[in-house]
mmCIF file of C-alpha atoms in Angstrom:
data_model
loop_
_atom_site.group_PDB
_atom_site.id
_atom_site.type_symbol
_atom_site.label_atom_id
_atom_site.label_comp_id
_atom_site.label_asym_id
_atom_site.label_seq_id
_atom_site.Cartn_x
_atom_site.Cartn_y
_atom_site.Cartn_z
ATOM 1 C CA UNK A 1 6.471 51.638 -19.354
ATOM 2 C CA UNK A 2 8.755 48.496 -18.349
ATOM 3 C CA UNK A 3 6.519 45.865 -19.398
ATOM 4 C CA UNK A 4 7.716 42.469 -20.067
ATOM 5 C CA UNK A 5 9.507 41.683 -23.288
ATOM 6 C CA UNK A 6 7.347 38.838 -23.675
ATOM 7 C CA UNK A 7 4.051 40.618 -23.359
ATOM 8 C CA UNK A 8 4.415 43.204 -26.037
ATOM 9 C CA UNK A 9 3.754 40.476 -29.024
ATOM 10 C CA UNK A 10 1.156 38.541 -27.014
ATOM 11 C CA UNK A 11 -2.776 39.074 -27.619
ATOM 12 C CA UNK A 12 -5.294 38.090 -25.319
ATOM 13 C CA UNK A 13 -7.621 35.620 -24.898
ATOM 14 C CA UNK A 14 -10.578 36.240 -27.690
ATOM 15 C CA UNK A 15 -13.843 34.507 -26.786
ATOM 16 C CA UNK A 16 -16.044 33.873 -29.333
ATOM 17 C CA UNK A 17 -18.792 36.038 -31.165
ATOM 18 C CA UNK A 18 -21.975 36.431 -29.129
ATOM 19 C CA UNK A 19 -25.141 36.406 -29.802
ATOM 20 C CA UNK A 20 -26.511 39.442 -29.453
ATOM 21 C CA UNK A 21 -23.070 40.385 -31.782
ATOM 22 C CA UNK A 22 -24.147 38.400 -34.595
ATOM 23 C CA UNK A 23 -27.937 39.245 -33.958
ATOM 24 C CA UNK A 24 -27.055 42.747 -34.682
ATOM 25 C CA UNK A 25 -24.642 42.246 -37.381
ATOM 26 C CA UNK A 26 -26.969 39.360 -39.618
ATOM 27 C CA UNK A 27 -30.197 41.012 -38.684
ATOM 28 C CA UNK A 28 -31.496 37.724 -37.400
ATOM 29 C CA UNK A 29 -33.901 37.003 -34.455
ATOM 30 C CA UNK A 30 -32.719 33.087 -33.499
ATOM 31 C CA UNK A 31 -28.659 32.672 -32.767
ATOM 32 C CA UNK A 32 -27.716 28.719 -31.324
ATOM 33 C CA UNK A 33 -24.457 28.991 -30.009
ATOM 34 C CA UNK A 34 -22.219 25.876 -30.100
ATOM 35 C CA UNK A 35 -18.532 27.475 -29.943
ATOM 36 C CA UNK A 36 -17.784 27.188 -26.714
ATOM 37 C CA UNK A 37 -18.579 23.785 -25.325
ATOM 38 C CA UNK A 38 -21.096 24.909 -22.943
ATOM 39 C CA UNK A 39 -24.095 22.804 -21.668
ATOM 40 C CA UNK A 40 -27.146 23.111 -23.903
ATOM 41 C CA UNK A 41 -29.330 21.742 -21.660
ATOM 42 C CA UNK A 42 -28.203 24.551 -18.859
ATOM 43 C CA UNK A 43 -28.085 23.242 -15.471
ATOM 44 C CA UNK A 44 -29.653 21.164 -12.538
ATOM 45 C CA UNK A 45 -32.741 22.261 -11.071
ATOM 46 C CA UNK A 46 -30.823 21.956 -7.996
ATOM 47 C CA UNK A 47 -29.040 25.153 -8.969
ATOM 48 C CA UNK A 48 -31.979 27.518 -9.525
ATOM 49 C CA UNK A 49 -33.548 26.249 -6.326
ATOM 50 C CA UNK A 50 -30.534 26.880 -4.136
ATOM 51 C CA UNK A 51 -30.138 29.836 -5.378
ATOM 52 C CA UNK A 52 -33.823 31.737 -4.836
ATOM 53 C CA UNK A 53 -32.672 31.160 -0.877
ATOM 54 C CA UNK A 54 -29.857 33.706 -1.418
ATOM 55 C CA UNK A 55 -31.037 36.403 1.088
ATOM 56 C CA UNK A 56 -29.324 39.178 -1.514
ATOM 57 C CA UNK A 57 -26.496 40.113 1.588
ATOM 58 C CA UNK A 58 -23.721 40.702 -0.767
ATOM 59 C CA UNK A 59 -21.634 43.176 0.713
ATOM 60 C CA UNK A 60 -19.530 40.081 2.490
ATOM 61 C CA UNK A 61 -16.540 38.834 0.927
ATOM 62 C CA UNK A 62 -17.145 35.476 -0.313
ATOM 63 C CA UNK A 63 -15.834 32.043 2.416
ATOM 64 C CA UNK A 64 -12.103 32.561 0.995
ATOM 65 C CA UNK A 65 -11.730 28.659 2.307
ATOM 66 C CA UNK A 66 -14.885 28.055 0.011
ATOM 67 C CA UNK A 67 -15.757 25.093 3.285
ATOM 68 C CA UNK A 68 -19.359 23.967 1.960
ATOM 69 C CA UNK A 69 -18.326 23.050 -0.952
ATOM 70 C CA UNK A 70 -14.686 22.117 -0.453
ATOM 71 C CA UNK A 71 -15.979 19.205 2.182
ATOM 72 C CA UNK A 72 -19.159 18.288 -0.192
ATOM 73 C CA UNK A 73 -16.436 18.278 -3.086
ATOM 74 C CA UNK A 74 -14.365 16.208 -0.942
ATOM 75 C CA UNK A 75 -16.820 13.361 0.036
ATOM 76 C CA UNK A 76 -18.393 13.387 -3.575
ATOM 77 C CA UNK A 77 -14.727 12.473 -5.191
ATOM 78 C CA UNK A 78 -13.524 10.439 -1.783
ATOM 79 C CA UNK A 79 -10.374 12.604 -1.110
ATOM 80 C CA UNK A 80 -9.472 14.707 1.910
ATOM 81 C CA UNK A 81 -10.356 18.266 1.689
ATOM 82 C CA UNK A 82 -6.710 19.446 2.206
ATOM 83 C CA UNK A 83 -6.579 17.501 -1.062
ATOM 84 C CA UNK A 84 -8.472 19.988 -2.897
ATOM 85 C CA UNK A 85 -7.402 23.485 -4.983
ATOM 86 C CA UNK A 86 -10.426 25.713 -6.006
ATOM 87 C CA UNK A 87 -10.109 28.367 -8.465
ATOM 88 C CA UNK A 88 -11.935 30.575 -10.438
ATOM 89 C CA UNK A 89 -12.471 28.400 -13.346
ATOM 90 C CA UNK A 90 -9.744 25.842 -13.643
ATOM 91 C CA UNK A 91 -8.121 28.893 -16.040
ATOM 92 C CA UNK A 92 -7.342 30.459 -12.686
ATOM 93 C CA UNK A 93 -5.547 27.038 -11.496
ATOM 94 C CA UNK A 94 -3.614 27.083 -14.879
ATOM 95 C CA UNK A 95 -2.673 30.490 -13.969
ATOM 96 C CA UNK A 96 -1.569 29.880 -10.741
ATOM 97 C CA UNK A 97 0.545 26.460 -11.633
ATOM 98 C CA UNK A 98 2.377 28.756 -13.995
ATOM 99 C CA UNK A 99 3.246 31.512 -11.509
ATOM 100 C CA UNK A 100 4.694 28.786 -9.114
ATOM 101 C CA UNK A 101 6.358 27.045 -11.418
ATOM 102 C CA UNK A 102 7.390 28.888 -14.280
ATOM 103 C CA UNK A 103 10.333 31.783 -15.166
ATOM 104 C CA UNK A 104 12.904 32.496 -17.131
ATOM 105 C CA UNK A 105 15.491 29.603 -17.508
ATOM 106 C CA UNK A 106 12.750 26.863 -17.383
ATOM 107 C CA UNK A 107 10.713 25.052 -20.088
ATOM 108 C CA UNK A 108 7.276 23.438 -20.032
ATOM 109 C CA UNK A 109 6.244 20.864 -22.368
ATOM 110 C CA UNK A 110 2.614 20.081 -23.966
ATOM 111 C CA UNK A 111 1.111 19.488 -27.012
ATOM 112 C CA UNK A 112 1.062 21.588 -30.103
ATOM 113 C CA UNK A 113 -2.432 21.677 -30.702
ATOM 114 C CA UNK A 114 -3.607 21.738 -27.217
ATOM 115 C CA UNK A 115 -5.368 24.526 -25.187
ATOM 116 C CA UNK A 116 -4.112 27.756 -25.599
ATOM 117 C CA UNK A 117 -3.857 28.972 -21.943
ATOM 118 C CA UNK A 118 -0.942 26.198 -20.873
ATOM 119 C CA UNK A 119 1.316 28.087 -23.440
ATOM 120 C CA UNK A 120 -0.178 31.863 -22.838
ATOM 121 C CA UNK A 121 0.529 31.653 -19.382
ATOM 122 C CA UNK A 122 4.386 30.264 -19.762
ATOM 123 C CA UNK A 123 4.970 32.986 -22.278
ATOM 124 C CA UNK A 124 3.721 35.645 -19.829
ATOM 125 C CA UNK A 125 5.882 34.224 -17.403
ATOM 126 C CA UNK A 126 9.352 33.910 -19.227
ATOM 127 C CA UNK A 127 9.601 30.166 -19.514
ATOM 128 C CA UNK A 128 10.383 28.218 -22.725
ATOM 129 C CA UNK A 129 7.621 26.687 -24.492
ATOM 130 C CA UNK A 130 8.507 22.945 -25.726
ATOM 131 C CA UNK A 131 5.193 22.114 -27.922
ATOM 132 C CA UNK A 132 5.352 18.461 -29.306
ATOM 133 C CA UNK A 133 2.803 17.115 -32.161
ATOM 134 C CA UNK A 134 0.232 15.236 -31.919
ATOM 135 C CA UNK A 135 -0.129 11.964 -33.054
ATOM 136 C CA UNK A 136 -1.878 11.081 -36.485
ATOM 137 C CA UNK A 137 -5.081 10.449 -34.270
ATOM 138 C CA UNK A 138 -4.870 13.379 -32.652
ATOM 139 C CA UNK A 139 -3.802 12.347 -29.310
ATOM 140 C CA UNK A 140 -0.609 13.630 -27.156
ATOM 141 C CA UNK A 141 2.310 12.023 -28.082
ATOM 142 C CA UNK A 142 3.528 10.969 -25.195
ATOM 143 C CA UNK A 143 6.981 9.207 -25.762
ATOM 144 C CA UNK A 144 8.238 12.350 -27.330
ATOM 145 C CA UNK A 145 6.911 14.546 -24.724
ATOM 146 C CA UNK A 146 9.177 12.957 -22.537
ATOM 147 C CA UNK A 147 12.024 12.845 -25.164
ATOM 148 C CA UNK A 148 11.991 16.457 -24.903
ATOM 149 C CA UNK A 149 12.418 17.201 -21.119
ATOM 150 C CA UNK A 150 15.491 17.611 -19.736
ATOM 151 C CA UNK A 151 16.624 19.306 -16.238
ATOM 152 C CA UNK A 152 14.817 22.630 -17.014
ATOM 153 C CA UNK A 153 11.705 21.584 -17.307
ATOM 154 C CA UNK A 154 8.766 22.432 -14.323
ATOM 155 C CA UNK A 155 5.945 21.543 -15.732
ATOM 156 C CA UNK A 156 4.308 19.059 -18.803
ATOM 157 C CA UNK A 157 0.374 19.833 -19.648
ATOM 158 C CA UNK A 158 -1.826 16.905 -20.592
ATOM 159 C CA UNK A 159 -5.156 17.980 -21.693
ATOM 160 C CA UNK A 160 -6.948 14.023 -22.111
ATOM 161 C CA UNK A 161 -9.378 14.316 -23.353
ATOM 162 C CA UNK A 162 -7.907 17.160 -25.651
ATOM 163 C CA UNK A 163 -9.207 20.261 -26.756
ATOM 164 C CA UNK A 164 -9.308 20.773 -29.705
ATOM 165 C CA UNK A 165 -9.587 17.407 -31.247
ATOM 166 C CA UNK A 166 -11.962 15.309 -28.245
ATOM 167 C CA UNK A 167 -9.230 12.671 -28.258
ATOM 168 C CA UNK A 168 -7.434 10.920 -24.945
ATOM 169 C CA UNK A 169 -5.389 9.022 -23.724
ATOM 170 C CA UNK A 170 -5.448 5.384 -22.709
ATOM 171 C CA UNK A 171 -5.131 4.261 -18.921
ATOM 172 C CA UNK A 172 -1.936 1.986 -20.242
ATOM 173 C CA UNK A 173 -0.295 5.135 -22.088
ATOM 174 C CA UNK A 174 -0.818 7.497 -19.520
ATOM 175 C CA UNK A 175 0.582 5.233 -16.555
ATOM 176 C CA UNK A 176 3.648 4.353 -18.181
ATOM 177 C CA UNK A 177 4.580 7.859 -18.994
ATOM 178 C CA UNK A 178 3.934 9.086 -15.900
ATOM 179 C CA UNK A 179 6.389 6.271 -14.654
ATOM 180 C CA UNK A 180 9.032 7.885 -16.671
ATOM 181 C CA UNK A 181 8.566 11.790 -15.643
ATOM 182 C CA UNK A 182 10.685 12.648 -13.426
ATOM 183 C CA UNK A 183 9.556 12.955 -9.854
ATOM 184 C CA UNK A 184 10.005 16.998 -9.772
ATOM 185 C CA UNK A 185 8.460 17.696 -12.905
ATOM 186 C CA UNK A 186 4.537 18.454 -12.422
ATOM 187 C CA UNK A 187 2.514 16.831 -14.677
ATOM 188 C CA UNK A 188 -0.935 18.458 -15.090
ATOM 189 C CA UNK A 189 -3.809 16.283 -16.130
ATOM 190 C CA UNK A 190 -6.176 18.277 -17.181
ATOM 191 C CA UNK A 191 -9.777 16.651 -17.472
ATOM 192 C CA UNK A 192 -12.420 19.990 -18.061
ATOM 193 C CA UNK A 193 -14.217 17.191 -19.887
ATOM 194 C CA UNK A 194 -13.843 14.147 -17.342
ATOM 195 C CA UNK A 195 -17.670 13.690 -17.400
ATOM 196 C CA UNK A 196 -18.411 12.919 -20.753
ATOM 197 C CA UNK A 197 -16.292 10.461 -21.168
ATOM 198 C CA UNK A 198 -17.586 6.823 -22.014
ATOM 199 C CA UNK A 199 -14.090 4.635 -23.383
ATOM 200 C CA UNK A 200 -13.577 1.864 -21.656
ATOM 201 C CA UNK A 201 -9.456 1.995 -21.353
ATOM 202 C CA UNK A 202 -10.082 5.931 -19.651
ATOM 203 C CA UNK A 203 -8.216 6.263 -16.513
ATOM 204 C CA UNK A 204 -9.187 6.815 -13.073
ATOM 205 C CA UNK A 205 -7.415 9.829 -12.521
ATOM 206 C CA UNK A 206 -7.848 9.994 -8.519
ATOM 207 C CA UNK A 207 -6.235 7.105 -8.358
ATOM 208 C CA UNK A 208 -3.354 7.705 -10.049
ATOM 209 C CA UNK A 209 -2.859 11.190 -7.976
ATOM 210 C CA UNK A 210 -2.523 8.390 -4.880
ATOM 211 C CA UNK A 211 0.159 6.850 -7.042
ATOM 212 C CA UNK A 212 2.153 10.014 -8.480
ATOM 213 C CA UNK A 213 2.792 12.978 -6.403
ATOM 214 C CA UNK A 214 3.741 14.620 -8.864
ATOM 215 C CA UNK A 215 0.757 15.034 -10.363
ATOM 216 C CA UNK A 216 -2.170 17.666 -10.113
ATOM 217 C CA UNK A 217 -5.963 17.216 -12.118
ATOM 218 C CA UNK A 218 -7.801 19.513 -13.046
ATOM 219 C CA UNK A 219 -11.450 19.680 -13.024
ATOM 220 C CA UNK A 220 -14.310 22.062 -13.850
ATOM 221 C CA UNK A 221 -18.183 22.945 -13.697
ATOM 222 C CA UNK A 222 -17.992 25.098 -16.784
ATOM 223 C CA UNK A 223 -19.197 22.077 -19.418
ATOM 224 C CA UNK A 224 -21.388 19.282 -18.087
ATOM 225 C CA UNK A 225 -22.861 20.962 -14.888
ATOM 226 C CA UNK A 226 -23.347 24.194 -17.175
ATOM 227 C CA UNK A 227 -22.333 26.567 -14.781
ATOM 228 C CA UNK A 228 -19.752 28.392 -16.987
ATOM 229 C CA UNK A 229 -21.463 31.721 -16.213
ATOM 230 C CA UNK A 230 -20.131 31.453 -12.002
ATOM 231 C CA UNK A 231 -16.698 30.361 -13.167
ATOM 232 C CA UNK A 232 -15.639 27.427 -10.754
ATOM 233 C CA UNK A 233 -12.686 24.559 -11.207
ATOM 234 C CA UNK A 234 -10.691 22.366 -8.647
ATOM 235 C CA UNK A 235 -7.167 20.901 -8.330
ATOM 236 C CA UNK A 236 -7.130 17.534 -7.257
ATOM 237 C CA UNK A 237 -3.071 16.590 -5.471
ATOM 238 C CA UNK A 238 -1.316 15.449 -2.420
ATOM 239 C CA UNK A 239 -1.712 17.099 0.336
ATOM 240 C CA UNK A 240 1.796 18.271 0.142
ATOM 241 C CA UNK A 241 1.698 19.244 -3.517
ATOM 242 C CA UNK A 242 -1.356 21.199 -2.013
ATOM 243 C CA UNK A 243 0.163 23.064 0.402
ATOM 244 C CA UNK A 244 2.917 24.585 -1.675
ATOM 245 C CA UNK A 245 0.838 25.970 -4.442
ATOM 246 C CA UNK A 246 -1.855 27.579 -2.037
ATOM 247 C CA UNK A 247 -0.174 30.533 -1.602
ATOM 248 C CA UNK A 248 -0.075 31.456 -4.970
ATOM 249 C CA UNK A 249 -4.220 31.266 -5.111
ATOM 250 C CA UNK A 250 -5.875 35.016 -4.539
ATOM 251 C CA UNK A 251 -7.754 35.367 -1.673
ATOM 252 C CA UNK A 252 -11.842 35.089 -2.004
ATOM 253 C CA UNK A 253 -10.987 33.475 -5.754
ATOM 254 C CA UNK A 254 -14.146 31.798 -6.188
ATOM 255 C CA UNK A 255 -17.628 33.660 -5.221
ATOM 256 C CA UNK A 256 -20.480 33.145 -3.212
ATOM 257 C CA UNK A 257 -22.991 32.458 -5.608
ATOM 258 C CA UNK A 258 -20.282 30.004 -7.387
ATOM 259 C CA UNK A 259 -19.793 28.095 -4.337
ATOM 260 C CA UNK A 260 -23.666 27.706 -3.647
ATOM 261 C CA UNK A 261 -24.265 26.882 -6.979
ATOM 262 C CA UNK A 262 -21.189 24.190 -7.681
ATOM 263 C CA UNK A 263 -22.537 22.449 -4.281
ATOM 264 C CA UNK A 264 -26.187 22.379 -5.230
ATOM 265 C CA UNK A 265 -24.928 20.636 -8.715
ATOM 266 C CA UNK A 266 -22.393 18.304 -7.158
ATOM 267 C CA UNK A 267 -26.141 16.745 -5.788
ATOM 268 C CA UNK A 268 -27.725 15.931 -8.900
ATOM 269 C CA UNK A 269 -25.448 12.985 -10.552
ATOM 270 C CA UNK A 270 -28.954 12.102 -12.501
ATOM 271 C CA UNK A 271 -28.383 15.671 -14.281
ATOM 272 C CA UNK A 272 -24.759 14.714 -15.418
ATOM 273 C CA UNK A 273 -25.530 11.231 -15.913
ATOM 274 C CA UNK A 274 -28.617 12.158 -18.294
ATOM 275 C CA UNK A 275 -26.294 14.937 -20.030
ATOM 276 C CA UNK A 276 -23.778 12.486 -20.829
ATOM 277 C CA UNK A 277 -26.204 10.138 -22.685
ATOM 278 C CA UNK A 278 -28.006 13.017 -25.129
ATOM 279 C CA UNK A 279 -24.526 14.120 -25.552
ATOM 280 C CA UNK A 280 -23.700 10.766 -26.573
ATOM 281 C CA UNK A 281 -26.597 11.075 -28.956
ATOM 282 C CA UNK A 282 -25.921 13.916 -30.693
ATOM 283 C CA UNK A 283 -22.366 13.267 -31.225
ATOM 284 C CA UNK A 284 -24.067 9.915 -33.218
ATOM 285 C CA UNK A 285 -26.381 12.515 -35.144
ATOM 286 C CA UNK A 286 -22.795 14.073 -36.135
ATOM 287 C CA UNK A 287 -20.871 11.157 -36.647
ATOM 288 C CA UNK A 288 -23.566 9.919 -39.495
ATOM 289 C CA UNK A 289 -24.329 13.332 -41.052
ATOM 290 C CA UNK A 290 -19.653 13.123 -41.904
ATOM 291 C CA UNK A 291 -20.010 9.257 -42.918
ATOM 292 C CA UNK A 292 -22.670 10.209 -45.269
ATOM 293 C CA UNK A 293 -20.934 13.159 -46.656
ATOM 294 C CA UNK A 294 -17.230 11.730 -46.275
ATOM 295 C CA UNK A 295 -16.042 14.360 -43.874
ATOM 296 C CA UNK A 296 -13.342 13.301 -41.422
ATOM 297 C CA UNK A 297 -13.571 13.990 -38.231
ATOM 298 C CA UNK A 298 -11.575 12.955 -34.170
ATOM 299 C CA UNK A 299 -13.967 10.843 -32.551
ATOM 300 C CA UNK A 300 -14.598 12.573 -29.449
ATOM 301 C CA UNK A 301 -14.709 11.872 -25.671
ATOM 302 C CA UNK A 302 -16.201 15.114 -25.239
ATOM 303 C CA UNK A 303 -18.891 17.330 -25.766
ATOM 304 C CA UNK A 304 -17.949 18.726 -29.052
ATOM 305 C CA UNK A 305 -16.336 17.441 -32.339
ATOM 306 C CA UNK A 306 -13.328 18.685 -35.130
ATOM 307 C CA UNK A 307 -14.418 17.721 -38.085
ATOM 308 C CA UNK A 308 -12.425 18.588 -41.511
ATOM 309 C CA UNK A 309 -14.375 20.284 -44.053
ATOM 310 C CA UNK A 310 -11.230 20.517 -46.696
ATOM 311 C CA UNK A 311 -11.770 24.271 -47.357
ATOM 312 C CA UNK A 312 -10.529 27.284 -45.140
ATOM 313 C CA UNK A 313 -12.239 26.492 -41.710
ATOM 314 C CA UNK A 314 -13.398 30.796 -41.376
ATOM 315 C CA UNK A 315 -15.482 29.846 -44.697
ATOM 316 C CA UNK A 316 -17.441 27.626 -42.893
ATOM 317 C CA UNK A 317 -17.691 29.519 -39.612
ATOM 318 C CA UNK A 318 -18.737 32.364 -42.017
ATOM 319 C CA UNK A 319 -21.300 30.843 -43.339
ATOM 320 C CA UNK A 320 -23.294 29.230 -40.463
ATOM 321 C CA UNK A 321 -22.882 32.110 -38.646
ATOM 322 C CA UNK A 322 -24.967 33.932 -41.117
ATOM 323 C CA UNK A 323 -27.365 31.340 -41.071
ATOM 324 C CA UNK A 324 -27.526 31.671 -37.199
ATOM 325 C CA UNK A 325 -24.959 29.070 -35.962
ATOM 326 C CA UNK A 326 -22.278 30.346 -34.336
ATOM 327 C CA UNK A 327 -19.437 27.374 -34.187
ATOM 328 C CA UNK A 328 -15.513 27.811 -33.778
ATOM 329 C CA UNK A 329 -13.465 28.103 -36.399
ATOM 330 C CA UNK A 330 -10.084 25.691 -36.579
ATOM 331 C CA UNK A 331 -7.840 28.104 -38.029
ATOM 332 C CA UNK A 332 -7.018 29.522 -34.653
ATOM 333 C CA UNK A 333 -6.554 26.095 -33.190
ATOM 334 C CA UNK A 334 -4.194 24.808 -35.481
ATOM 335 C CA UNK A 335 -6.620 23.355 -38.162
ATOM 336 C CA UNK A 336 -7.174 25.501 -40.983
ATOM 337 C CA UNK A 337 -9.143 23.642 -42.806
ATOM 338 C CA UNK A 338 -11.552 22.623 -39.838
ATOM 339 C CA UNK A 339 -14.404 23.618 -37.343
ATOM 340 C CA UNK A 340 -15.328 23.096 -34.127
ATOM 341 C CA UNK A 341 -18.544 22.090 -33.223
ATOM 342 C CA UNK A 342 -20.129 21.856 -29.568
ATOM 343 C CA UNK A 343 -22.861 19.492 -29.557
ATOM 344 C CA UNK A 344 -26.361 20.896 -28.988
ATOM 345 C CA UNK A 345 -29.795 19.409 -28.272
ATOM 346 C CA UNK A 346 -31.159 16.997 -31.198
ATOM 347 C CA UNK A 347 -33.270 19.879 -32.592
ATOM 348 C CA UNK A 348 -30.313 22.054 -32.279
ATOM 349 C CA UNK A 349 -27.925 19.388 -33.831
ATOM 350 C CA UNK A 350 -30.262 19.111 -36.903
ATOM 351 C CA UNK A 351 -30.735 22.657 -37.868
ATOM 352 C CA UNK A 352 -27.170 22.969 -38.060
ATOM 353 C CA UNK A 353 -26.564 19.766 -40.322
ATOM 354 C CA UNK A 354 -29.518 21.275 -42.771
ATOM 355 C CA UNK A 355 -27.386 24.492 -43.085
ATOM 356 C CA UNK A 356 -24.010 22.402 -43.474
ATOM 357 C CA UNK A 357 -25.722 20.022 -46.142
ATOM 358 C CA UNK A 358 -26.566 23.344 -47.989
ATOM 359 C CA UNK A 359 -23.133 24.573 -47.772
ATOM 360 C CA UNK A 360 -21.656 21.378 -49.252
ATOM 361 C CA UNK A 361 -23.848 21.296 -52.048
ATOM 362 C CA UNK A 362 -23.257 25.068 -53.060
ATOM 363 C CA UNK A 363 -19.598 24.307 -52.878
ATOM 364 C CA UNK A 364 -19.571 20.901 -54.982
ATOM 365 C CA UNK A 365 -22.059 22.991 -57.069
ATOM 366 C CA UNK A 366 -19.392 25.407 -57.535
ATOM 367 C CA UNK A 367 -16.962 22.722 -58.638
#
């Protein structure tokens, strides 16, 4: 077979363990799963009643313009509908920003600890990956970022705020350095985690796509609005930018029950707004259970944390998973000695933080 050079080294994308998985394997009745950054407290009501009015005709191919929900989208953020990219999951749009812009003879800059889909889909597509660190607080680096482009590159990847560390960018950073990029570069803001963010210097990132057309962000429905399961994102550019990347999307990308489902959230604000503050909440619960035990940790804009245990990371990951917490281990993401942890409800939050207080004091037992 003549497959690509580049493909024959690559692995693909491995979700984490489910629960049924580690049911099986640990013999245990009760799994909370907070690897992935999904919503523990689901999804709007909204959804579920939208969706008992599905009359079960499924044989149609889904509205391949997705109109419902592109115009509700549209009015909801204030921008045109010919403004708007939909994919399925903003993995899709990632996907597609890399097939238009990306091949053999061009580089792409981003972070080094960044998600692990901007530099997947550059390999599979032949272009040079130009991975800068991340500053000591774990936030993109911006002023090297741009030290390292030159006339190659398409595309720069700015995920703010960051997985994995739950860090961003400030309004002042971010504006300057899109100043400097040049104006056939495409930045890519990429914001899955927009929502939960509360810091007062944050950006308004519509606003600066009025300002830079050159720039594209990046939204999904897969975290706050806990619709991960129907796998929905959207581009936010000019019109022009728009245009030019459209025919790159598949046709009928995003399905029926996804579009119904996306719209019926994009009603409920109260939902998000009341997901953002437990969120909020728990990430306290977290924040005191490392002060206490003199863990360091990002603080995050998100709806997860990184927080450094000092021993191998797939220890840790090891261990609550027996205990029936399934987190995500850092040593994939760059940070051996760390974990991952989506934040869950409060009752959620302290189970986990019983088990970790028991791990601690078996290890400095051990000592």
């Amino acid at each position: 077979m003549k497959w690509k050079e580049q493909l024959l080294g690559l692995h693909a994308y491995q979700p984490g363990r489910t629960i049924d998985e580690v049911k099986r394997e640990f013999n245990l009745e009760k799994i909370v799963k907070l690897a992935s950054n999904e919503n523990p407290f689901g999804s709007s009501p909204h959804v579920t009643e939208e969706l008992k009015k599905v009359d079960g005709s499924f044989a149609l191919y889904p509205d391949g313009y997705a109109t419902n929900l592109r115009h509700a989208l549209a009015e909801f953020l204030q921008v045109s509908p010919s403004e708007l990219v939909l994919g399925n999951g903003s993995d899709d749009l990632i996907l597609m920003i890399s097939r238009a812009l990306l091949a053999p003879g061009r580089n792409t800059v981003m972070a080094s600890h960044t998600f692990g889909q901007y530099k997947h889909n550059a390999i599979v597509d032949g272009a040079e990956v130009r991975e800068v660190p991340l500053t000591e607080k774990g936030e993109h680096n911006l002023p090297a970022m741009l030290e390292v482009m030159d006339e190659n590159t398409s595309v720069v990847w700015v995920c703010s705020p960051n997985n994995p560390t739950g860090t961003y960018n400030s309004e002042s950073s971010l504006v300057e350095f899109l100043k400097q990029v040049p104006e056939d570069v495409l930045v890519v803001l990429d914001e899955a985690y927009y929502e939960y963010v509360v810091a007062e210097d944050y950006y308004d990132a519509l606003e600066l796509v009025k300002q830079f057309h050159n720039l594209i962000v990046l939204r999904t429905f897969s975290k706050i609005y806990g619709l991960a399961a129907f796998r929905v994102g959207y581009g936010v550019a000019s019109e022009s930018l728009i245009q030019t990347l459209e025919p790159i999307r598949e046709p009928f990308n995003v399905n029926t029950l996804g579009q119904i489902a996306t719209q019926a959230a994009i009603s409920d604000q109260d939902f998000v707004k009341s997901c953002s503050i437990k969120n909020r909440e728990g990430l306290t619960q977290l924040y005191s259970f490392c002060e206490e035990h003199g863990l360091t940790y990002f603080p995050s804009q998100t709806n997860f944390i990184l927080i450094d245990f000092k021993v191998d990371g797939n220890e840790v990951f090891q261990y609550l998973m027996k205990h029936g917490y399934i987190v995500r281990s850092g040593v994939p993401l760059g940070f051996p000695t760390s974990v991952r942890i989506t934040i869950g409800s409060k009752e959620e939050n302290e189970g986990l933080l019983n088990v970790l207080t028991t791990f601690l004091q078996e290890k400095a037992a051990a000592i």
